[in-house]
Amino acid sequence: MKSIKLNIGKKFNRRQFLKASGLASAALGSTGLGFFGYEAGKNPESYTGWENFEGANQSFNRKRKSVDHPTYEKIGSSQRPDARTEVIFQRRSLFMRQWKDDTGLEGLDDYLQEYYRKRPEDLDLDLYSMKELMPKMMSDSRKYRQKFILSNAWSNAMGAVSPRSTNEPPEKSDFPSRRRFGGPTEPEKMKSPELTSNLIKKIAHELGSTLVGIAKLNPDWVYLYPMRGRGFEQDKPIDVPKHWEYAVVVGTPMSWDPMYANPNYGTSNDAYSRSRIIAYRLASFIKQLGYAARPHTPGTSYDLMVPPILIDAGLGEQGRPSIVITPELGNNFRPAIVTTNLPLNPDKPIDFGVQRFCKTCKICAENCPSGAISFGGKVEVRGYLRYQVDTAKCLNFWNSTLGSMGCRLCVAVCPYTRKANWLHKTALKVSMNDPTGVSDWALTGLQKRFYPGPDPQKYYMPSLGGENASYREPPWWLKAEDFIEF
Ligand code: SF4
Ligand code: SF4
């Protein structure tokens, strides 16, 4: 996957900026270059995140090598396979449960007896495995346990796609229930929070996360009363567990092309589900090191207010629609969080100019069909100054469209939510290094010129005066009329 490199630390002085912005605005102001930038954005190479390696790399031309018959040969009467005996994992497990030295083959179920009578060499191998190999493996595993603890934890984490126990109270569900290969019950001694943070970030990326950040968990972001239980009593305030010390934020973008075709064709489910699986797996990995971990997965099960934790973890800044804008993906980012007591080195928040840009831009407010996004400034909410969205108006609009559930137009229209091509990277660099604020007006104007959308009223369903419109054309694979007669 292409790495994401954005130099957001470097600040220009006024002279340097004017020089850079002069060049950049000459480039950005050209319709031709804008067109090439738009075209570049359609290239799968510019996708950021998991899409970069799905489909685009399937480059072998199968049509040229297609043949009329499968390349296996049928030479007799066929028979369906019996999973009890022919699937080695199943046969071994049945064999080990049933075998007794005093009864031998006669003590096994009939189908196993029949199988081993036909394949005595398999009986020898299965007996060798049970009597010699497995005991040696268990004893050597204990001896060399630590050398392979990370590879074991990673492998097991990959299989952990369901938080079976997260409906128990945190003091029960968040802690490791057992240690593999007879290891100690106390946590592993990690060398340093810095090294551990590097490890956790690398593992999160390996598990599929596009962005990762770490925050010290601010208890202000834990819900006062639980949303969906998860081991808390519904009518009692949550007593923030002491082991929720750190929050590891992971996440992935929604599929880009349907996302641009919101409100009727995109879905948050794709990215939320990917991020959810990453969080389950990461929690499993951490638990296998002996520490507490709980996945919080928006869309389904979480006990935290997520956006401010993204800000604390240095992933982005709050934008006008009150969701977080990241430098790499804009607000096309669906996060999940793992709370843990694994000692980590928290990241610092970032400031790449969103607060100022949103004051000028307001494109999301102009395009929001429901009027849920304010054109005004921030307001105080529970002691913090923030943009506040009218969630009831927003949800009513979700119920005013006929396609995929939700809206996400504020994601699709945001100038920050653009694929990683040179045009958008240049615009981002100009915006975040501008000490004058002039570029905010210029870039907002360019965005409106190159990416206009329909009149917001047209997004509504016809019975409410709309036209079932979408911001962009849906991708070919979501155009029902091209596949289904109606
Ligand atoms: S999701 Fe749609 S209705 Fe809701 S705030 Fe965003 S643009 Fe407005
Ligand atoms: S569309 Fe403009 S105002 Fe809205 S979040 Fe994006 S940058 Fe901010």
Coordinates of C-alpha atoms and ligand atoms in Angstrom, one line a residue:
M1 CA 0.0 0.0 0.0
K2 CA 1.2 3.5 -0.9
S3 CA 2.5 5.3 2.2
I4 CA 0.9 8.6 3.2
K5 CA 3.4 11.3 3.7
L6 CA 2.2 14.8 4.5
N7 CA 4.7 17.4 5.8
I8 CA 2.3 19.1 8.2
G9 CA 5.0 20.3 10.7
K10 CA 6.6 22.9 8.4
K11 CA 5.4 26.5 8.6
F12 CA 6.2 29.0 6.0
N13 CA 7.0 32.7 6.8
R14 CA 4.9 35.3 5.0
R15 CA 7.4 35.9 2.1
Q16 CA 7.9 32.2 1.5
F17 CA 4.2 31.6 1.6
L18 CA 3.4 34.4 -0.9
K19 CA 6.0 33.0 -3.2
A20 CA 4.7 29.4 -2.9
S21 CA 1.1 30.5 -3.1
G22 CA 1.7 32.6 -6.2
L23 CA 3.1 29.5 -7.9
A24 CA 0.4 27.3 -6.5
S25 CA -2.5 29.6 -7.3
A26 CA -1.2 29.9 -10.9
A27 CA -1.3 26.1 -11.1
L28 CA -4.6 25.7 -9.2
G29 CA -6.3 28.5 -11.1
S30 CA -5.9 26.8 -14.4
T31 CA -9.0 24.9 -15.6
G32 CA -6.8 22.4 -17.5
L33 CA -4.8 21.5 -14.5
G34 CA -7.9 21.2 -12.5
F35 CA -9.3 18.8 -15.0
F36 CA -6.1 16.7 -14.9
G37 CA -6.3 16.7 -11.1
Y38 CA -9.9 15.5 -11.3
E39 CA -8.8 12.7 -13.7
A40 CA -5.9 11.8 -11.4
G41 CA -8.4 11.5 -8.6
K42 CA -10.3 8.8 -10.6
N43 CA -7.1 6.7 -10.9
P44 CA -7.3 3.8 -8.4
E45 CA -3.6 4.6 -7.6
S46 CA -4.9 7.7 -5.8
Y47 CA -7.2 5.8 -3.5
T48 CA -6.0 6.2 0.1
G49 CA -6.5 3.1 2.3
W50 CA -7.6 -0.4 1.7
E51 CA -8.9 0.3 -1.8
N52 CA -5.4 0.8 -3.0
F53 CA -4.7 -2.9 -2.9
E54 CA -8.2 -4.3 -3.7
G55 CA -9.0 -5.1 -7.3
A56 CA -6.6 -2.6 -8.8
N57 CA -3.7 -5.1 -8.5
Q58 CA -5.5 -8.0 -10.1
S59 CA -3.6 -7.5 -13.3
F60 CA -3.4 -11.0 -14.9
N61 CA -5.5 -11.1 -18.1
R62 CA -7.7 -14.2 -17.4
K63 CA -9.7 -13.8 -20.6
R64 CA -6.7 -14.5 -22.7
K65 CA -6.0 -17.8 -20.9
S66 CA -9.6 -19.0 -20.4
V67 CA -10.4 -22.6 -21.5
D68 CA -13.6 -24.6 -22.0
H69 CA -13.1 -27.2 -19.2
P70 CA -11.7 -27.1 -15.7
T71 CA -8.1 -28.2 -15.5
Y72 CA -8.8 -31.1 -13.1
E73 CA -9.9 -34.4 -14.7
K74 CA -12.9 -36.6 -13.9
I75 CA -12.0 -40.3 -14.4
G76 CA -14.7 -42.2 -12.5
S77 CA -17.9 -41.9 -10.5
S78 CA -17.7 -39.0 -8.1
Q79 CA -18.6 -38.9 -4.4
R80 CA -19.0 -36.0 -2.0
P81 CA -16.2 -35.7 0.6
D82 CA -16.9 -36.6 4.2
A83 CA -15.7 -33.7 6.3
R84 CA -15.5 -35.9 9.5
T85 CA -12.6 -37.9 8.0
E86 CA -11.2 -36.1 5.1
V87 CA -10.8 -32.7 6.7
I88 CA -7.7 -33.2 8.7
F89 CA -8.5 -30.7 11.5
Q90 CA -11.9 -32.3 12.1
R91 CA -10.6 -35.9 11.9
R92 CA -7.8 -35.2 14.4
S93 CA -10.1 -33.5 16.8
L94 CA -12.6 -36.4 16.7
F95 CA -9.8 -38.9 16.9
M96 CA -8.2 -37.3 20.0
R97 CA -11.6 -37.1 21.7
Q98 CA -12.4 -40.7 21.1
W99 CA -9.1 -42.6 21.2
K100 CA -8.5 -44.9 24.2
D101 CA -5.5 -47.2 24.4
D102 CA -7.4 -50.0 25.9
T103 CA -10.1 -50.1 23.3
G104 CA -8.0 -48.9 20.3
L105 CA -9.6 -48.8 16.9
E106 CA -12.7 -50.6 18.2
G107 CA -13.5 -47.7 20.5
L108 CA -13.9 -45.2 17.6
D109 CA -17.1 -44.3 15.9
D110 CA -17.9 -46.5 12.9
Y111 CA -17.0 -44.0 10.2
L112 CA -13.6 -43.4 11.8
Q113 CA -13.0 -47.2 12.1
E114 CA -13.9 -47.6 8.4
Y115 CA -11.6 -44.7 7.4
Y116 CA -8.6 -45.9 9.4
R117 CA -9.1 -49.5 8.1
K118 CA -8.8 -48.2 4.6
R119 CA -5.9 -45.8 5.5
P120 CA -3.8 -47.4 8.3
E121 CA -1.0 -45.0 7.6
D122 CA -3.2 -42.1 8.7
L123 CA -3.9 -43.9 12.0
D124 CA -0.1 -44.1 12.6
L125 CA 0.3 -40.4 11.8
D126 CA -2.6 -39.4 14.0
L127 CA -1.4 -41.5 16.9
Y128 CA 2.2 -40.1 16.5
S129 CA 0.7 -36.6 16.6
M130 CA -1.3 -37.2 19.7
K131 CA 1.2 -39.2 21.7
E132 CA 4.6 -37.7 20.8
L133 CA 4.3 -34.5 18.8
M134 CA 1.7 -32.6 20.8
P135 CA 3.3 -33.2 24.2
K136 CA 6.7 -32.1 22.8
M137 CA 5.1 -29.1 21.2
M138 CA 3.4 -28.1 24.5
S139 CA 6.6 -28.4 26.5
D140 CA 8.8 -26.6 23.9
S141 CA 6.1 -23.9 23.6
R142 CA 6.5 -23.2 27.3
K143 CA 10.2 -23.0 27.0
Y144 CA 10.4 -20.8 23.9
R145 CA 7.1 -19.0 24.6
Q146 CA 8.4 -15.4 24.7
K147 CA 10.4 -15.7 21.5
F148 CA 7.2 -16.2 19.6
I149 CA 4.7 -14.3 21.8
L150 CA 4.2 -11.5 19.3
S151 CA 3.8 -13.8 16.3
N152 CA 1.3 -15.9 18.2
A153 CA -0.6 -12.8 19.5
W154 CA -0.7 -11.4 16.0
S155 CA -1.9 -14.7 14.5
N156 CA -4.6 -15.2 17.1
A157 CA -5.6 -11.5 16.8
M158 CA -6.2 -12.0 13.1
G159 CA -8.8 -14.7 14.0
A160 CA -10.5 -12.5 16.6
V161 CA -13.2 -10.9 14.6
S162 CA -16.0 -11.0 17.2
P163 CA -15.8 -9.5 20.8
R164 CA -17.6 -12.5 22.4
S165 CA -17.2 -11.2 25.9
T166 CA -17.7 -7.4 25.5
N167 CA -21.2 -7.5 26.9
E168 CA -19.7 -8.3 30.4
P169 CA -18.6 -5.5 32.8
P170 CA -15.2 -4.0 31.9
E171 CA -13.4 -5.5 35.0
K172 CA -14.3 -8.9 33.5
S173 CA -14.5 -8.6 29.8
D174 CA -11.5 -6.3 29.2
F175 CA -8.9 -8.6 30.9
P176 CA -7.2 -11.6 29.3
S177 CA -9.2 -14.7 30.3
R178 CA -6.3 -17.2 29.8
R179 CA -2.7 -17.2 28.7
R180 CA -1.6 -19.4 25.8
F181 CA 1.1 -22.0 26.0
G182 CA 1.2 -21.9 29.8
G183 CA 2.6 -18.4 30.1
P184 CA 2.5 -16.3 33.3
T185 CA -0.8 -14.6 34.2
E186 CA 0.9 -11.2 34.8
P187 CA 1.5 -8.8 31.9
E188 CA 4.6 -9.0 29.8
K189 CA 7.3 -6.6 30.8
M190 CA 7.4 -4.1 27.9
K191 CA 10.8 -2.3 27.3
S192 CA 9.3 1.2 27.0
P193 CA 6.1 3.0 26.2
E194 CA 7.7 4.4 23.0
L195 CA 8.6 1.0 21.7
T196 CA 5.2 -0.4 22.6
S197 CA 3.5 2.5 20.8
N198 CA 5.5 1.8 17.7
L199 CA 4.6 -1.9 17.9
I200 CA 0.9 -1.2 18.5
K201 CA 0.8 1.3 15.6
K202 CA 2.5 -1.2 13.3
I203 CA 0.2 -4.0 14.3
A204 CA -2.8 -1.8 13.8
H205 CA -1.6 -1.0 10.2
E206 CA -0.9 -4.7 9.6
L207 CA -4.5 -5.4 10.8
G208 CA -5.7 -3.0 8.1
S209 CA -6.0 0.4 9.7
T210 CA -5.3 3.3 7.4
L211 CA -4.6 5.8 10.3
V212 CA -3.6 5.2 13.9
G213 CA -3.2 7.5 16.8
I214 CA -2.9 7.2 20.6
A215 CA -4.4 9.4 23.3
K216 CA -4.4 9.5 27.1
L217 CA -8.1 8.9 27.7
N218 CA -9.9 12.0 29.0
P219 CA -12.8 10.8 31.2
D220 CA -14.9 13.7 29.9
W221 CA -15.3 11.7 26.7
V222 CA -16.8 8.6 28.4
Y223 CA -20.6 8.6 28.3
L224 CA -22.2 9.4 31.6
Y225 CA -24.9 6.7 31.1
P226 CA -24.3 3.7 28.8
M227 CA -25.7 3.7 25.3
R228 CA -26.2 0.0 24.8
G229 CA -25.3 -1.7 28.0
R230 CA -22.1 -3.6 27.3
G231 CA -21.9 -4.8 30.8
F232 CA -23.0 -1.5 32.4
E233 CA -26.3 -1.1 34.2
Q234 CA -28.5 1.0 31.9
D235 CA -29.8 3.3 34.5
K236 CA -26.6 3.8 36.5
P237 CA -23.8 6.3 35.6
I238 CA -20.7 4.7 34.2
D239 CA -17.8 4.7 36.7
V240 CA -14.9 5.2 34.3
P241 CA -12.7 2.0 34.7
K242 CA -9.2 2.8 35.9
H243 CA -7.7 0.5 33.3
W244 CA -9.2 2.8 30.5
E245 CA -5.9 4.8 30.6
Y246 CA -5.2 5.0 26.9
A247 CA -7.2 5.1 23.7
V248 CA -5.8 3.7 20.5
V249 CA -7.7 5.1 17.6
V250 CA -7.8 3.0 14.4
G251 CA -9.9 3.5 11.3
T252 CA -10.5 3.2 7.5
P253 CA -12.1 5.4 4.8
M254 CA -15.4 4.6 3.3
S255 CA -15.2 3.3 -0.3
W256 CA -14.4 6.5 -2.2
D257 CA -16.6 6.2 -5.3
P258 CA -19.9 5.3 -3.6
M259 CA -19.0 7.9 -0.9
Y260 CA -19.0 10.7 -3.6
A261 CA -22.4 9.4 -4.8
N262 CA -24.0 10.2 -1.5
P263 CA -26.7 10.4 -0.2
N264 CA -28.1 7.5 -2.0
Y265 CA -25.2 5.2 -2.8
G266 CA -22.6 5.4 -0.1
T267 CA -22.5 3.5 3.1
S268 CA -20.8 4.0 6.5
N269 CA -21.1 0.3 7.1
D270 CA -18.2 -0.6 4.9
A271 CA -15.6 1.4 6.8
Y272 CA -17.2 0.9 10.2
S273 CA -17.1 -2.9 9.7
R274 CA -13.5 -2.8 8.6
S275 CA -12.6 -0.6 11.6
R276 CA -14.6 -2.8 14.0
I277 CA -12.7 -5.9 12.9
I278 CA -9.4 -4.1 13.3
A279 CA -10.4 -3.0 16.8
Y280 CA -11.5 -6.5 17.9
R281 CA -8.2 -7.9 16.6
L282 CA -6.1 -5.2 18.2
A283 CA -7.9 -5.7 21.5
S284 CA -7.1 -9.4 21.2
F285 CA -3.4 -8.7 20.5
I286 CA -3.1 -6.5 23.6
K287 CA -4.9 -9.0 25.8
Q288 CA -2.4 -11.7 24.7
L289 CA 0.3 -9.5 26.1
G290 CA -1.5 -9.7 29.4
Y291 CA -3.1 -6.2 29.4
A292 CA -6.7 -5.0 29.5
A293 CA -8.3 -3.9 26.3
R294 CA -11.9 -3.1 25.2
P295 CA -12.9 -2.4 21.6
H296 CA -15.3 0.6 21.1
T297 CA -16.8 0.3 17.7
P298 CA -19.2 3.1 16.4
G299 CA -22.1 2.0 14.5
T300 CA -22.7 -0.8 17.0
S301 CA -21.1 -0.9 20.5
Y302 CA -19.2 1.9 22.2
D303 CA -19.1 3.7 25.5
L304 CA -17.2 6.8 24.4
M305 CA -17.7 10.0 22.5
V306 CA -15.4 9.3 19.6
P307 CA -14.5 12.6 17.8
P308 CA -12.7 14.4 20.6
I309 CA -10.6 11.3 21.2
L310 CA -9.5 11.5 17.5
I311 CA -8.4 15.1 18.2
D312 CA -6.5 14.1 21.3
A313 CA -4.8 11.3 19.4
G314 CA -3.5 13.7 16.8
L315 CA -5.5 12.4 13.9
G316 CA -7.3 15.6 13.0
E317 CA -9.4 18.6 13.9
Q318 CA -13.1 19.0 14.3
G319 CA -14.8 20.4 11.2
R320 CA -18.0 22.3 10.9
P321 CA -20.3 19.2 10.6
S322 CA -18.7 18.3 14.0
I323 CA -16.9 15.2 12.6
V324 CA -13.1 15.1 12.5
I325 CA -11.1 16.1 9.5
T326 CA -7.8 14.3 8.9
P327 CA -5.1 15.5 6.6
E328 CA -4.9 12.3 4.7
L329 CA -8.6 11.4 4.2
G330 CA -10.5 14.6 5.1
N331 CA -13.6 13.4 7.0
N332 CA -13.9 10.2 5.0
F333 CA -12.7 8.3 8.1
R334 CA -14.7 5.8 10.2
P335 CA -12.9 5.2 13.4
A336 CA -12.9 2.6 16.2
I337 CA -11.1 2.8 19.5
V338 CA -9.4 0.4 21.9
T339 CA -9.1 1.4 25.5
T340 CA -6.3 -0.2 27.4
N341 CA -3.9 -0.1 30.3
L342 CA -0.9 -1.1 28.2
P343 CA 1.6 1.7 28.9
L344 CA 1.8 3.8 25.7
N345 CA 3.3 7.1 24.6
P346 CA 0.3 9.4 23.6
D347 CA 0.5 11.4 20.4
K348 CA 0.0 15.2 20.4
P349 CA -3.0 16.9 18.8
I350 CA -2.3 18.5 15.4
D351 CA -3.3 21.9 14.0
F352 CA -3.2 22.0 10.2
G353 CA -5.5 25.0 9.7
V354 CA -9.0 23.4 9.8
Q355 CA -10.3 25.8 12.5
R356 CA -9.6 28.8 10.3
F357 CA -10.6 27.2 7.0
C358 CA -14.0 26.1 8.2
K359 CA -14.8 29.7 9.2
T360 CA -14.5 30.7 5.5
C361 CA -15.5 27.6 3.7
K362 CA -19.0 26.6 4.8
I363 CA -19.5 24.4 1.7
C364 CA -20.9 21.6 3.9
A365 CA -23.5 24.0 5.4
E366 CA -24.5 25.2 1.9
N367 CA -24.9 21.7 0.6
C368 CA -26.6 20.1 3.7
P369 CA -30.1 19.5 2.6
S370 CA -31.6 19.5 6.1
G371 CA -30.0 22.7 7.4
A372 CA -28.5 20.7 10.2
I373 CA -25.0 22.3 9.8
S374 CA -24.7 25.8 11.2
F375 CA -23.3 28.8 9.2
G376 CA -22.4 30.4 12.5
G377 CA -19.6 29.9 14.9
K378 CA -18.9 27.4 17.6
V379 CA -21.1 27.1 20.7
E380 CA -20.4 25.9 24.2
V381 CA -21.4 22.3 24.8
R382 CA -20.7 20.7 28.2
G383 CA -17.9 23.2 28.9
Y384 CA -16.2 22.9 25.5
L385 CA -16.4 25.2 22.5
R386 CA -17.4 23.2 19.4
Y387 CA -19.5 23.2 16.2
Q388 CA -22.8 21.7 16.9
V389 CA -25.0 19.9 14.4
D390 CA -28.7 19.6 14.7
T391 CA -28.9 15.8 14.9
A392 CA -32.7 15.6 14.7
K393 CA -32.7 17.6 11.4
C394 CA -29.9 15.4 10.1
L395 CA -31.6 12.1 11.0
N396 CA -34.8 13.3 9.4
F397 CA -33.0 13.9 6.2
W398 CA -31.6 10.3 6.4
N399 CA -35.2 9.2 6.4
S400 CA -35.9 11.5 3.4
T401 CA -33.8 9.5 0.9
L402 CA -34.4 6.1 -0.6
G403 CA -30.9 4.6 -1.2
S404 CA -28.4 3.4 1.3
M405 CA -29.2 4.5 4.8
G406 CA -27.8 7.9 5.9
C407 CA -26.5 10.9 4.0
R408 CA -22.8 11.7 4.3
L409 CA -23.0 14.7 1.9
C410 CA -21.0 16.7 4.4
V411 CA -18.2 14.1 3.9
A412 CA -18.5 14.1 0.1
V413 CA -18.5 17.8 -0.5
C414 CA -15.7 18.8 2.0
P415 CA -12.6 20.1 0.2
Y416 CA -10.4 18.0 2.6
T417 CA -12.2 14.8 1.6
R418 CA -10.2 14.2 -1.6
K419 CA -8.1 11.3 -2.8
A420 CA -4.4 11.6 -2.5
N421 CA -3.5 13.1 -5.9
W422 CA -1.0 15.9 -6.5
L423 CA -3.6 18.6 -6.9
H424 CA -5.2 18.0 -3.5
K425 CA -1.9 17.5 -1.8
T426 CA -0.7 20.8 -3.2
A427 CA -3.9 22.6 -2.1
L428 CA -3.6 21.1 1.4
K429 CA 0.1 22.3 1.7
V430 CA -0.9 25.8 0.6
S431 CA -3.8 25.9 3.0
M432 CA -2.0 24.7 6.1
N433 CA 1.1 26.9 5.6
D434 CA -0.7 30.1 4.9
P435 CA -0.2 32.7 7.6
T436 CA -2.5 35.2 5.9
G437 CA -5.8 33.3 5.4
V438 CA -6.0 34.5 1.7
S439 CA -5.8 30.9 0.4
D440 CA -8.9 29.9 2.3
W441 CA -11.0 32.1 0.0
A442 CA -9.1 31.1 -3.1
L443 CA -9.3 27.3 -2.4
T444 CA -13.0 27.5 -1.4
G445 CA -13.7 29.3 -4.7
L446 CA -11.8 26.7 -6.6
Q447 CA -13.6 23.9 -4.8
K448 CA -17.0 25.4 -5.6
R449 CA -15.9 25.8 -9.3
F450 CA -14.5 22.3 -9.8
Y451 CA -16.8 20.3 -7.6
P452 CA -20.3 21.9 -7.8
G453 CA -23.2 19.8 -6.6
P454 CA -27.0 19.7 -7.3
D455 CA -29.4 22.0 -5.6
P456 CA -29.7 20.5 -2.0
Q457 CA -33.5 20.2 -2.4
K458 CA -32.9 17.7 -5.3
Y459 CA -31.4 15.2 -2.9
Y460 CA -34.8 14.6 -1.3
M461 CA -37.1 11.7 -2.4
P462 CA -39.7 12.7 -5.0
S463 CA -42.6 12.8 -2.5
L464 CA -40.8 15.6 -0.7
G465 CA -40.2 17.6 -3.8
G466 CA -36.8 16.1 -4.6
E467 CA -35.3 14.1 -7.5
N468 CA -33.4 11.3 -5.7
A469 CA -30.2 13.2 -6.7
S470 CA -26.7 12.2 -5.7
Y471 CA -23.6 14.5 -5.4
R472 CA -21.8 12.4 -8.1
E473 CA -22.8 9.6 -10.4
P474 CA -22.8 6.2 -8.6
P475 CA -20.1 3.7 -9.6
W476 CA -21.1 1.3 -12.4
W477 CA -21.6 -1.6 -9.9
L478 CA -24.3 0.2 -8.0
K479 CA -26.4 1.3 -10.9
A480 CA -29.3 -1.1 -10.5
E481 CA -30.9 -0.1 -13.8
D482 CA -27.9 -1.6 -15.7
F483 CA -28.3 -5.0 -14.1
I484 CA -32.0 -5.5 -13.2
E485 CA -35.1 -5.1 -15.4
F486 CA -37.6 -2.7 -14.0
Ligands
SF4_1 S1 -25.2 13.9 7.1 FE1 -26.4 15.1 5.5 S2 -28.1 16.0 6.6 FE2 -26.6 15.3 8.2 S3 -25.3 17.1 8.6 FE3 -24.3 15.9 7.0 S4 -25.0 16.8 5.1 FE4 -26.4 17.5 6.7
SF4_2 S1 -16.9 21.6 3.9 FE1 -15.7 23.4 4.5 S2 -16.7 24.2 6.3 FE2 -17.4 22.1 6.0 S3 -16.0 20.8 7.2 FE3 -15.2 20.9 5.2 S4 -13.8 22.6 5.2 FE4 -15.1 22.8 7.0

